[in-house]
Amino acid sequence: MNPLEINLNSTVKLNNGVEMPIFGLGTWDLRGKMGYQAILWALEAGYRLLDTAEVYGNEKRVGLAIKDSGIPREEIFITTKVFNTSQGFENTLKAFQESLIKLDVSYIDLYLIHAPATNLRLDTWKALEKLLDEGKTRTIGVSNYTTKHLTEQLDHYSKVPAINQVEFSPFLYQKDLLDFCNSHDIVLEGYSTLTKGVKLNNQTLIDIGKKYRKSTTQILIRWGLQHDVIQIPRSGNKDHIYENADIFDFQIKDDDMLTLDCLNEDFRAYGLDPNSYK
């Protein structure tokens, strides 16, 4: 992606030819009426990528918001995920069908394995390949996979994941994983780029934000995009939803990108270390 040319409508071509928006809304913990309203605000603001999951418990709300928005289904890119407790070949096929029913759609754009569950992930991937071959999902991928998990999968299956969704921020700058994915035509998608707000008062972030007249959240999101990492910041606040999308009118200079890269301290906002999956 050319950072000078990207905008809210920009997409990236995945390894099976599907075009995916580079920016969207993460919906973790967006439940009930407030979650429904947040999704409507995001769609109103121009978001066209919505990221949900079986375990989030909000697929019905996501589907209802899409329907009530009046935006044609084909203009919205829906991602959902199969959780660990539903993994395995048959269980995954069942979980996928349940997600379709909750979302009230006829297909999913991107279906992910939520985490590399030990002893289950390979059979789960086999189920995803079946769903892809049957046209029930347009593309498939994984989440929270390390290079070890990816290497294992590439050794067993010919279909390469289109996406690896992982926690990714300047404070968890997983450069080796990013390089590995790039070398295997896997697009990295980052969650928790905003660190759940924990690092927003970092002085380096504040100083760079002042330089570009942007908030620290906008700097974090823009940093991710300039590393060619899809961004899905989560917010239930209307002003923040609009602010998060206002990151296409500036470019972080190379020296400031390097400064942000150097903030890495292996900080995980959610505490989930994928290396724990053997």
PDB file of C-alpha atoms in Angstrom:
ATOM      1  CA  MET A   1       0.000   0.000   0.000  1.00  0.00           C
ATOM      2  CA  ASN A   2       1.230   3.479  -0.869  1.00  0.00           C
ATOM      3  CA  PRO A   3       0.676   5.575   2.285  1.00  0.00           C
ATOM      4  CA  LEU A   4       0.126   8.658   0.143  1.00  0.00           C
ATOM      5  CA  GLU A   5      -2.758   7.081  -1.736  1.00  0.00           C
ATOM      6  CA  ILE A   6      -4.771   5.183   0.886  1.00  0.00           C
ATOM      7  CA  ASN A   7      -8.165   6.359   2.099  1.00  0.00           C
ATOM      8  CA  LEU A   8     -11.177   5.041   3.983  1.00  0.00           C
ATOM      9  CA  ASN A   9     -12.293   3.115   0.896  1.00  0.00           C
ATOM     10  CA  SER A  10      -8.915   1.492   0.222  1.00  0.00           C
ATOM     11  CA  THR A  11      -8.652  -2.285   0.040  1.00  0.00           C
ATOM     12  CA  VAL A  12      -5.874  -4.846  -0.093  1.00  0.00           C
ATOM     13  CA  LYS A  13      -5.948  -7.815  -2.445  1.00  0.00           C
ATOM     14  CA  LEU A  14      -5.649 -11.061  -0.480  1.00  0.00           C
ATOM     15  CA  ASN A  15      -3.834 -14.139  -1.750  1.00  0.00           C
ATOM     16  CA  ASN A  16      -6.983 -15.598  -3.317  1.00  0.00           C
ATOM     17  CA  GLY A  17      -7.887 -12.364  -5.097  1.00  0.00           C
ATOM     18  CA  VAL A  18     -10.529 -11.113  -2.644  1.00  0.00           C
ATOM     19  CA  GLU A  19     -10.380  -7.389  -1.877  1.00  0.00           C
ATOM     20  CA  MET A  20     -10.543  -6.549   1.847  1.00  0.00           C
ATOM     21  CA  PRO A  21     -10.866  -3.076   3.390  1.00  0.00           C
ATOM     22  CA  ILE A  22      -7.718  -1.913   5.177  1.00  0.00           C
ATOM     23  CA  PHE A  23      -9.724  -0.256   7.963  1.00  0.00           C
ATOM     24  CA  GLY A  24     -12.761  -1.286   9.964  1.00  0.00           C
ATOM     25  CA  LEU A  25     -14.456  -1.647  13.326  1.00  0.00           C
ATOM     26  CA  GLY A  26     -13.528  -4.217  15.932  1.00  0.00           C
ATOM     27  CA  THR A  27     -16.683  -5.207  17.809  1.00  0.00           C
ATOM     28  CA  TRP A  28     -15.341  -7.029  20.851  1.00  0.00           C
ATOM     29  CA  ASP A  29     -17.511  -6.099  23.860  1.00  0.00           C
ATOM     30  CA  LEU A  30     -19.947  -4.091  21.705  1.00  0.00           C
ATOM     31  CA  ARG A  31     -23.149  -5.728  22.863  1.00  0.00           C
ATOM     32  CA  GLY A  32     -26.793  -4.844  23.312  1.00  0.00           C
ATOM     33  CA  LYS A  33     -28.340  -1.583  22.152  1.00  0.00           C
ATOM     34  CA  MET A  34     -25.127   0.380  22.670  1.00  0.00           C
ATOM     35  CA  GLY A  35     -23.157  -2.071  20.540  1.00  0.00           C
ATOM     36  CA  TYR A  36     -25.826  -1.980  17.859  1.00  0.00           C
ATOM     37  CA  GLN A  37     -25.701   1.821  17.825  1.00  0.00           C
ATOM     38  CA  ALA A  38     -21.896   1.871  17.651  1.00  0.00           C
ATOM     39  CA  ILE A  39     -21.968  -0.340  14.555  1.00  0.00           C
ATOM     40  CA  LEU A  40     -24.531   1.950  12.917  1.00  0.00           C
ATOM     41  CA  TRP A  41     -22.316   4.965  13.679  1.00  0.00           C
ATOM     42  CA  ALA A  42     -19.333   3.217  12.137  1.00  0.00           C
ATOM     43  CA  LEU A  43     -21.244   2.361   8.974  1.00  0.00           C
ATOM     44  CA  GLU A  44     -22.525   5.936   8.847  1.00  0.00           C
ATOM     45  CA  ALA A  45     -18.912   7.154   9.124  1.00  0.00           C
ATOM     46  CA  GLY A  46     -17.900   5.064   6.128  1.00  0.00           C
ATOM     47  CA  TYR A  47     -16.541   1.927   7.772  1.00  0.00           C
ATOM     48  CA  ARG A  48     -17.089  -1.111   5.562  1.00  0.00           C
ATOM     49  CA  LEU A  49     -15.213  -3.794   7.507  1.00  0.00           C
ATOM     50  CA  LEU A  50     -16.825  -5.280  10.620  1.00  0.00           C
ATOM     51  CA  ASP A  51     -14.913  -7.760  12.768  1.00  0.00           C
ATOM     52  CA  THR A  52     -16.879 -10.014  15.093  1.00  0.00           C
ATOM     53  CA  ALA A  53     -16.553 -13.534  16.501  1.00  0.00           C
ATOM     54  CA  GLU A  54     -18.573 -16.409  17.868  1.00  0.00           C
ATOM     55  CA  VAL A  55     -17.252 -15.769  21.372  1.00  0.00           C
ATOM     56  CA  TYR A  56     -18.084 -12.035  21.306  1.00  0.00           C
ATOM     57  CA  GLY A  57     -21.762 -12.877  21.686  1.00  0.00           C
ATOM     58  CA  ASN A  58     -22.847 -10.043  19.395  1.00  0.00           C
ATOM     59  CA  GLU A  59     -23.245 -11.578  15.944  1.00  0.00           C
ATOM     60  CA  LYS A  60     -27.021 -11.025  16.028  1.00  0.00           C
ATOM     61  CA  ARG A  61     -26.527  -7.332  16.800  1.00  0.00           C
ATOM     62  CA  VAL A  62     -23.937  -6.991  14.044  1.00  0.00           C
ATOM     63  CA  GLY A  63     -26.285  -8.590  11.540  1.00  0.00           C
ATOM     64  CA  LEU A  64     -29.217  -6.440  12.635  1.00  0.00           C
ATOM     65  CA  ALA A  65     -27.177  -3.241  12.370  1.00  0.00           C
ATOM     66  CA  ILE A  66     -26.066  -4.176   8.862  1.00  0.00           C
ATOM     67  CA  LYS A  67     -29.656  -4.813   7.805  1.00  0.00           C
ATOM     68  CA  ASP A  68     -30.975  -1.632   9.423  1.00  0.00           C
ATOM     69  CA  SER A  69     -28.201   0.504   7.918  1.00  0.00           C
ATOM     70  CA  GLY A  70     -29.692   0.095   4.467  1.00  0.00           C
ATOM     71  CA  ILE A  71     -26.240  -0.518   3.014  1.00  0.00           C
ATOM     72  CA  PRO A  72     -26.198  -3.435   0.556  1.00  0.00           C
ATOM     73  CA  ARG A  73     -24.741  -6.602   2.073  1.00  0.00           C
ATOM     74  CA  GLU A  74     -22.138  -6.908  -0.685  1.00  0.00           C
ATOM     75  CA  GLU A  75     -20.659  -3.529   0.255  1.00  0.00           C
ATOM     76  CA  ILE A  76     -19.832  -4.679   3.791  1.00  0.00           C
ATOM     77  CA  PHE A  77     -16.966  -7.041   4.583  1.00  0.00           C
ATOM     78  CA  ILE A  78     -17.859  -9.313   7.511  1.00  0.00           C
ATOM     79  CA  THR A  79     -15.265 -11.223   9.504  1.00  0.00           C
ATOM     80  CA  THR A  80     -16.180 -13.747  12.169  1.00  0.00           C
ATOM     81  CA  LYS A  81     -14.240 -16.461  13.967  1.00  0.00           C
ATOM     82  CA  VAL A  82     -14.569 -19.962  15.363  1.00  0.00           C
ATOM     83  CA  PHE A  83     -13.573 -20.129  19.032  1.00  0.00           C
ATOM     84  CA  ASN A  84     -11.451 -22.825  20.685  1.00  0.00           C
ATOM     85  CA  THR A  85     -14.425 -24.602  22.264  1.00  0.00           C
ATOM     86  CA  SER A  86     -15.990 -25.080  18.821  1.00  0.00           C
ATOM     87  CA  GLN A  87     -12.883 -26.268  17.005  1.00  0.00           C
ATOM     88  CA  GLY A  88     -12.385 -29.599  15.263  1.00  0.00           C
ATOM     89  CA  PHE A  89     -13.722 -30.502  11.818  1.00  0.00           C
ATOM     90  CA  GLU A  90     -17.411 -31.210  12.478  1.00  0.00           C
ATOM     91  CA  ASN A  91     -17.730 -28.713  15.322  1.00  0.00           C
ATOM     92  CA  THR A  92     -16.332 -25.937  13.134  1.00  0.00           C
ATOM     93  CA  LEU A  93     -18.817 -26.624  10.346  1.00  0.00           C
ATOM     94  CA  LYS A  94     -21.611 -26.447  12.915  1.00  0.00           C
ATOM     95  CA  ALA A  95     -20.247 -23.242  14.471  1.00  0.00           C
ATOM     96  CA  PHE A  96     -20.013 -21.616  11.047  1.00  0.00           C
ATOM     97  CA  GLN A  97     -23.640 -22.391  10.294  1.00  0.00           C
ATOM     98  CA  GLU A  98     -24.690 -20.948  13.641  1.00  0.00           C
ATOM     99  CA  SER A  99     -22.756 -17.753  12.875  1.00  0.00           C
ATOM    100  CA  LEU A 100     -24.521 -17.465   9.519  1.00  0.00           C
ATOM    101  CA  ILE A 101     -27.891 -17.749  11.247  1.00  0.00           C
ATOM    102  CA  LYS A 102     -27.027 -15.188  13.931  1.00  0.00           C
ATOM    103  CA  LEU A 103     -25.646 -12.708  11.407  1.00  0.00           C
ATOM    104  CA  ASP A 104     -28.625 -13.430   9.125  1.00  0.00           C
ATOM    105  CA  VAL A 105     -26.449 -13.533   6.012  1.00  0.00           C
ATOM    106  CA  SER A 106     -25.917 -16.104   3.260  1.00  0.00           C
ATOM    107  CA  TYR A 107     -22.123 -15.987   3.318  1.00  0.00           C
ATOM    108  CA  ILE A 108     -19.152 -14.729   5.340  1.00  0.00           C
ATOM    109  CA  ASP A 109     -16.377 -12.682   3.762  1.00  0.00           C
ATOM    110  CA  LEU A 110     -13.594 -13.884   6.053  1.00  0.00           C
ATOM    111  CA  TYR A 111     -13.707 -16.795   8.492  1.00  0.00           C
ATOM    112  CA  LEU A 112     -10.877 -17.107  10.990  1.00  0.00           C
ATOM    113  CA  ILE A 113      -9.615 -19.662  13.479  1.00  0.00           C
ATOM    114  CA  HIS A 114      -9.701 -17.509  16.621  1.00  0.00           C
ATOM    115  CA  ALA A 115      -6.655 -19.114  18.242  1.00  0.00           C
ATOM    116  CA  PRO A 116      -4.354 -22.072  17.474  1.00  0.00           C
ATOM    117  CA  ALA A 117      -6.013 -24.573  19.806  1.00  0.00           C
ATOM    118  CA  THR A 118      -3.646 -27.437  20.550  1.00  0.00           C
ATOM    119  CA  ASN A 119      -4.530 -30.739  18.806  1.00  0.00           C
ATOM    120  CA  LEU A 120      -7.514 -29.152  17.057  1.00  0.00           C
ATOM    121  CA  ARG A 121      -6.218 -26.427  14.770  1.00  0.00           C
ATOM    122  CA  LEU A 122      -5.252 -28.620  11.805  1.00  0.00           C
ATOM    123  CA  ASP A 123      -8.650 -30.331  11.609  1.00  0.00           C
ATOM    124  CA  THR A 124     -10.276 -26.939  12.059  1.00  0.00           C
ATOM    125  CA  TRP A 125      -8.358 -25.592   9.074  1.00  0.00           C
ATOM    126  CA  LYS A 126      -9.569 -28.563   7.024  1.00  0.00           C
ATOM    127  CA  ALA A 127     -13.132 -27.454   7.809  1.00  0.00           C
ATOM    128  CA  LEU A 128     -12.333 -23.884   6.735  1.00  0.00           C
ATOM    129  CA  GLU A 129     -10.984 -25.159   3.426  1.00  0.00           C
ATOM    130  CA  LYS A 130     -14.244 -27.066   2.893  1.00  0.00           C
ATOM    131  CA  LEU A 131     -16.293 -23.931   3.608  1.00  0.00           C
ATOM    132  CA  LEU A 132     -14.152 -21.969   1.162  1.00  0.00           C
ATOM    133  CA  ASP A 133     -14.458 -24.613  -1.548  1.00  0.00           C
ATOM    134  CA  GLU A 134     -18.238 -24.630  -1.096  1.00  0.00           C
ATOM    135  CA  GLY A 135     -18.429 -20.844  -1.466  1.00  0.00           C
ATOM    136  CA  LYS A 136     -19.818 -20.290   2.008  1.00  0.00           C
ATOM    137  CA  THR A 137     -16.962 -17.962   2.905  1.00  0.00           C
ATOM    138  CA  ARG A 138     -15.035 -15.838   0.427  1.00  0.00           C
ATOM    139  CA  THR A 139     -11.698 -16.279   2.151  1.00  0.00           C
ATOM    140  CA  ILE A 140     -10.175 -17.888   5.248  1.00  0.00           C
ATOM    141  CA  GLY A 141      -7.455 -17.148   7.741  1.00  0.00           C
ATOM    142  CA  VAL A 142      -6.180 -17.467  11.272  1.00  0.00           C
ATOM    143  CA  SER A 143      -5.782 -15.367  14.396  1.00  0.00           C
ATOM    144  CA  ASN A 144      -3.186 -15.292  17.161  1.00  0.00           C
ATOM    145  CA  TYR A 145      -0.842 -17.555  15.196  1.00  0.00           C
ATOM    146  CA  THR A 146       2.907 -17.374  15.746  1.00  0.00           C
ATOM    147  CA  THR A 147       5.472 -18.250  13.086  1.00  0.00           C
ATOM    148  CA  LYS A 148       5.598 -21.731  14.631  1.00  0.00           C
ATOM    149  CA  HIS A 149       1.863 -22.266  14.172  1.00  0.00           C
ATOM    150  CA  LEU A 150       1.947 -20.869  10.648  1.00  0.00           C
ATOM    151  CA  THR A 151       4.893 -23.043   9.662  1.00  0.00           C
ATOM    152  CA  GLU A 152       3.100 -26.132  10.969  1.00  0.00           C
ATOM    153  CA  GLN A 153       0.011 -25.301   8.948  1.00  0.00           C
ATOM    154  CA  LEU A 154       1.942 -24.524   5.763  1.00  0.00           C
ATOM    155  CA  ASP A 155       3.637 -27.905   6.112  1.00  0.00           C
ATOM    156  CA  HIS A 156       0.271 -29.704   6.244  1.00  0.00           C
ATOM    157  CA  TYR A 157      -1.995 -27.789   3.856  1.00  0.00           C
ATOM    158  CA  SER A 158      -1.601 -26.199   0.439  1.00  0.00           C
ATOM    159  CA  LYS A 159      -4.058 -23.352   1.015  1.00  0.00           C
ATOM    160  CA  VAL A 160      -2.253 -20.430   2.637  1.00  0.00           C
ATOM    161  CA  PRO A 161      -4.186 -18.339   5.196  1.00  0.00           C
ATOM    162  CA  ALA A 162      -5.159 -15.003   3.668  1.00  0.00           C
ATOM    163  CA  ILE A 163      -5.029 -13.238   7.040  1.00  0.00           C
ATOM    164  CA  ASN A 164      -3.312 -13.606  10.390  1.00  0.00           C
ATOM    165  CA  GLN A 165      -5.042 -11.381  12.946  1.00  0.00           C
ATOM    166  CA  VAL A 166      -2.845 -10.644  15.955  1.00  0.00           C
ATOM    167  CA  GLU A 167      -2.305  -8.039  18.615  1.00  0.00           C
ATOM    168  CA  PHE A 168      -0.076  -5.407  17.040  1.00  0.00           C
ATOM    169  CA  SER A 169       1.018  -1.990  18.270  1.00  0.00           C
ATOM    170  CA  PRO A 170       4.270  -0.034  18.673  1.00  0.00           C
ATOM    171  CA  PHE A 171       4.414  -1.536  22.163  1.00  0.00           C
ATOM    172  CA  LEU A 172       4.062  -5.038  20.698  1.00  0.00           C
ATOM    173  CA  TYR A 173       5.873  -4.569  17.411  1.00  0.00           C
ATOM    174  CA  GLN A 174       6.008  -8.124  16.081  1.00  0.00           C
ATOM    175  CA  LYS A 175       8.397  -7.389  13.222  1.00  0.00           C
ATOM    176  CA  ASP A 176       9.580 -10.982  12.753  1.00  0.00           C
ATOM    177  CA  LEU A 177       5.989 -12.181  12.462  1.00  0.00           C
ATOM    178  CA  LEU A 178       5.150  -9.343  10.065  1.00  0.00           C
ATOM    179  CA  ASP A 179       8.145 -10.207   7.879  1.00  0.00           C
ATOM    180  CA  PHE A 180       7.218 -13.910   7.907  1.00  0.00           C
ATOM    181  CA  CYS A 181       3.647 -13.172   6.862  1.00  0.00           C
ATOM    182  CA  ASN A 182       4.763 -10.800   4.122  1.00  0.00           C
ATOM    183  CA  SER A 183       7.138 -13.426   2.743  1.00  0.00           C
ATOM    184  CA  HIS A 184       4.304 -15.980   2.549  1.00  0.00           C
ATOM    185  CA  ASP A 185       1.656 -13.652   1.080  1.00  0.00           C
ATOM    186  CA  ILE A 186      -0.302 -13.529   4.342  1.00  0.00           C
ATOM    187  CA  VAL A 187      -1.736 -10.130   5.272  1.00  0.00           C
ATOM    188  CA  LEU A 188      -1.374  -9.173   8.912  1.00  0.00           C
ATOM    189  CA  GLU A 189      -4.397  -7.653  10.640  1.00  0.00           C
ATOM    190  CA  GLY A 190      -3.855  -5.908  13.952  1.00  0.00           C
ATOM    191  CA  TYR A 191      -6.124  -5.749  16.968  1.00  0.00           C
ATOM    192  CA  SER A 192      -5.594  -3.758  20.174  1.00  0.00           C
ATOM    193  CA  THR A 193      -3.511  -1.200  18.313  1.00  0.00           C
ATOM    194  CA  LEU A 194      -4.851   1.304  20.850  1.00  0.00           C
ATOM    195  CA  THR A 195      -3.563  -0.864  23.755  1.00  0.00           C
ATOM    196  CA  LYS A 196      -6.975  -0.675  25.500  1.00  0.00           C
ATOM    197  CA  GLY A 197      -5.969   2.912  26.279  1.00  0.00           C
ATOM    198  CA  VAL A 198      -3.136   1.860  28.587  1.00  0.00           C
ATOM    199  CA  LYS A 199      -0.365   3.530  26.567  1.00  0.00           C
ATOM    200  CA  LEU A 200      -2.183   6.584  25.229  1.00  0.00           C
ATOM    201  CA  ASN A 201      -0.369   8.885  27.662  1.00  0.00           C
ATOM    202  CA  ASN A 202       3.068   7.749  26.523  1.00  0.00           C
ATOM    203  CA  GLN A 203       5.111  10.922  26.118  1.00  0.00           C
ATOM    204  CA  THR A 204       6.665   9.874  22.810  1.00  0.00           C
ATOM    205  CA  LEU A 205       3.190   9.270  21.385  1.00  0.00           C
ATOM    206  CA  ILE A 206       1.988  12.619  22.701  1.00  0.00           C
ATOM    207  CA  ASP A 207       4.956  14.460  21.193  1.00  0.00           C
ATOM    208  CA  ILE A 208       4.502  12.848  17.781  1.00  0.00           C
ATOM    209  CA  GLY A 209       0.775  13.549  17.941  1.00  0.00           C
ATOM    210  CA  LYS A 210       1.439  17.244  18.542  1.00  0.00           C
ATOM    211  CA  LYS A 211       3.831  17.304  15.595  1.00  0.00           C
ATOM    212  CA  TYR A 212       1.104  16.088  13.222  1.00  0.00           C
ATOM    213  CA  ARG A 213      -1.785  17.718  15.094  1.00  0.00           C
ATOM    214  CA  LYS A 214      -3.357  14.333  15.675  1.00  0.00           C
ATOM    215  CA  SER A 215      -4.455  12.393  18.762  1.00  0.00           C
ATOM    216  CA  THR A 216      -2.368   9.546  20.116  1.00  0.00           C
ATOM    217  CA  THR A 217      -5.028   7.089  18.934  1.00  0.00           C
ATOM    218  CA  GLN A 218      -4.800   8.462  15.409  1.00  0.00           C
ATOM    219  CA  ILE A 219      -1.003   8.146  15.480  1.00  0.00           C
ATOM    220  CA  LEU A 220      -1.266   4.503  16.576  1.00  0.00           C
ATOM    221  CA  ILE A 221      -3.751   3.590  13.847  1.00  0.00           C
ATOM    222  CA  ARG A 222      -1.791   5.418  11.164  1.00  0.00           C
ATOM    223  CA  TRP A 223       1.422   3.696  12.303  1.00  0.00           C
ATOM    224  CA  GLY A 224      -0.240   0.321  11.785  1.00  0.00           C
ATOM    225  CA  LEU A 225      -1.524   1.216   8.329  1.00  0.00           C
ATOM    226  CA  GLN A 226       1.916   2.396   7.254  1.00  0.00           C
ATOM    227  CA  HIS A 227       3.230  -1.043   8.168  1.00  0.00           C
ATOM    228  CA  ASP A 228       0.572  -2.464   5.791  1.00  0.00           C
ATOM    229  CA  VAL A 229      -1.322  -3.944   8.743  1.00  0.00           C
ATOM    230  CA  ILE A 230      -5.134  -3.851   8.520  1.00  0.00           C
ATOM    231  CA  GLN A 231      -6.618  -1.814  11.369  1.00  0.00           C
ATOM    232  CA  ILE A 232      -9.810  -2.614  13.312  1.00  0.00           C
ATOM    233  CA  PRO A 233      -9.920  -0.212  16.287  1.00  0.00           C
ATOM    234  CA  ARG A 234     -12.783  -0.853  18.672  1.00  0.00           C
ATOM    235  CA  SER A 235     -14.930   1.931  20.106  1.00  0.00           C
ATOM    236  CA  GLY A 236     -18.486   2.390  21.284  1.00  0.00           C
ATOM    237  CA  ASN A 237     -18.184   6.187  21.342  1.00  0.00           C
ATOM    238  CA  LYS A 238     -19.479   8.100  18.318  1.00  0.00           C
ATOM    239  CA  ASP A 239     -16.837  10.826  18.480  1.00  0.00           C
ATOM    240  CA  HIS A 240     -14.044   8.278  18.813  1.00  0.00           C
ATOM    241  CA  ILE A 241     -15.424   6.205  15.930  1.00  0.00           C
ATOM    242  CA  TYR A 242     -15.245   9.250  13.672  1.00  0.00           C
ATOM    243  CA  GLU A 243     -11.871  10.334  15.055  1.00  0.00           C
ATOM    244  CA  ASN A 244     -10.354   6.898  14.490  1.00  0.00           C
ATOM    245  CA  ALA A 245     -11.299   7.087  10.816  1.00  0.00           C
ATOM    246  CA  ASP A 246      -9.756  10.534  10.369  1.00  0.00           C
ATOM    247  CA  ILE A 247      -6.267   9.255   9.672  1.00  0.00           C
ATOM    248  CA  PHE A 248      -5.997   9.513   5.898  1.00  0.00           C
ATOM    249  CA  ASP A 249      -4.966  13.163   5.575  1.00  0.00           C
ATOM    250  CA  PHE A 250      -1.398  12.831   6.854  1.00  0.00           C
ATOM    251  CA  GLN A 251       1.630  10.553   6.665  1.00  0.00           C
ATOM    252  CA  ILE A 252       4.046   9.739   9.486  1.00  0.00           C
ATOM    253  CA  LYS A 253       7.602  10.423   8.354  1.00  0.00           C
ATOM    254  CA  ASP A 254      10.165   7.620   8.297  1.00  0.00           C
ATOM    255  CA  ASP A 255      12.138   8.885  11.286  1.00  0.00           C
ATOM    256  CA  ASP A 256       8.983   9.106  13.393  1.00  0.00           C
ATOM    257  CA  MET A 257       7.930   5.623  12.264  1.00  0.00           C
ATOM    258  CA  LEU A 258      11.289   4.333  13.489  1.00  0.00           C
ATOM    259  CA  THR A 259      10.832   6.133  16.804  1.00  0.00           C
ATOM    260  CA  LEU A 260       7.442   4.459  17.216  1.00  0.00           C
ATOM    261  CA  ASP A 261       8.898   1.072  16.248  1.00  0.00           C
ATOM    262  CA  CYS A 262      11.403   1.462  19.057  1.00  0.00           C
ATOM    263  CA  LEU A 263       8.632   1.710  21.667  1.00  0.00           C
ATOM    264  CA  ASN A 264       8.335  -2.082  21.571  1.00  0.00           C
ATOM    265  CA  GLU A 265       8.304  -3.667  25.026  1.00  0.00           C
ATOM    266  CA  ASP A 266       6.347  -6.853  24.233  1.00  0.00           C
ATOM    267  CA  PHE A 267       3.325  -5.361  25.983  1.00  0.00           C
ATOM    268  CA  ARG A 268       0.119  -7.348  25.477  1.00  0.00           C
ATOM    269  CA  ALA A 269      -3.018  -5.379  26.305  1.00  0.00           C
ATOM    270  CA  TYR A 270      -5.098  -8.553  26.617  1.00  0.00           C
ATOM    271  CA  GLY A 271      -2.482 -10.734  28.243  1.00  0.00           C
ATOM    272  CA  LEU A 272      -2.987 -13.534  25.708  1.00  0.00           C
ATOM    273  CA  ASP A 273       0.359 -15.005  24.699  1.00  0.00           C
ATOM    274  CA  PRO A 274      -0.160 -17.244  21.639  1.00  0.00           C
ATOM    275  CA  ASN A 275       3.103 -18.988  22.456  1.00  0.00           C
ATOM    276  CA  SER A 276       1.159 -20.795  25.193  1.00  0.00           C
ATOM    277  CA  TYR A 277      -0.519 -22.888  22.477  1.00  0.00           C
ATOM    278  CA  LYS A 278       1.798 -25.850  21.899  1.00  0.00           C
TER     279      LYS A 278
END
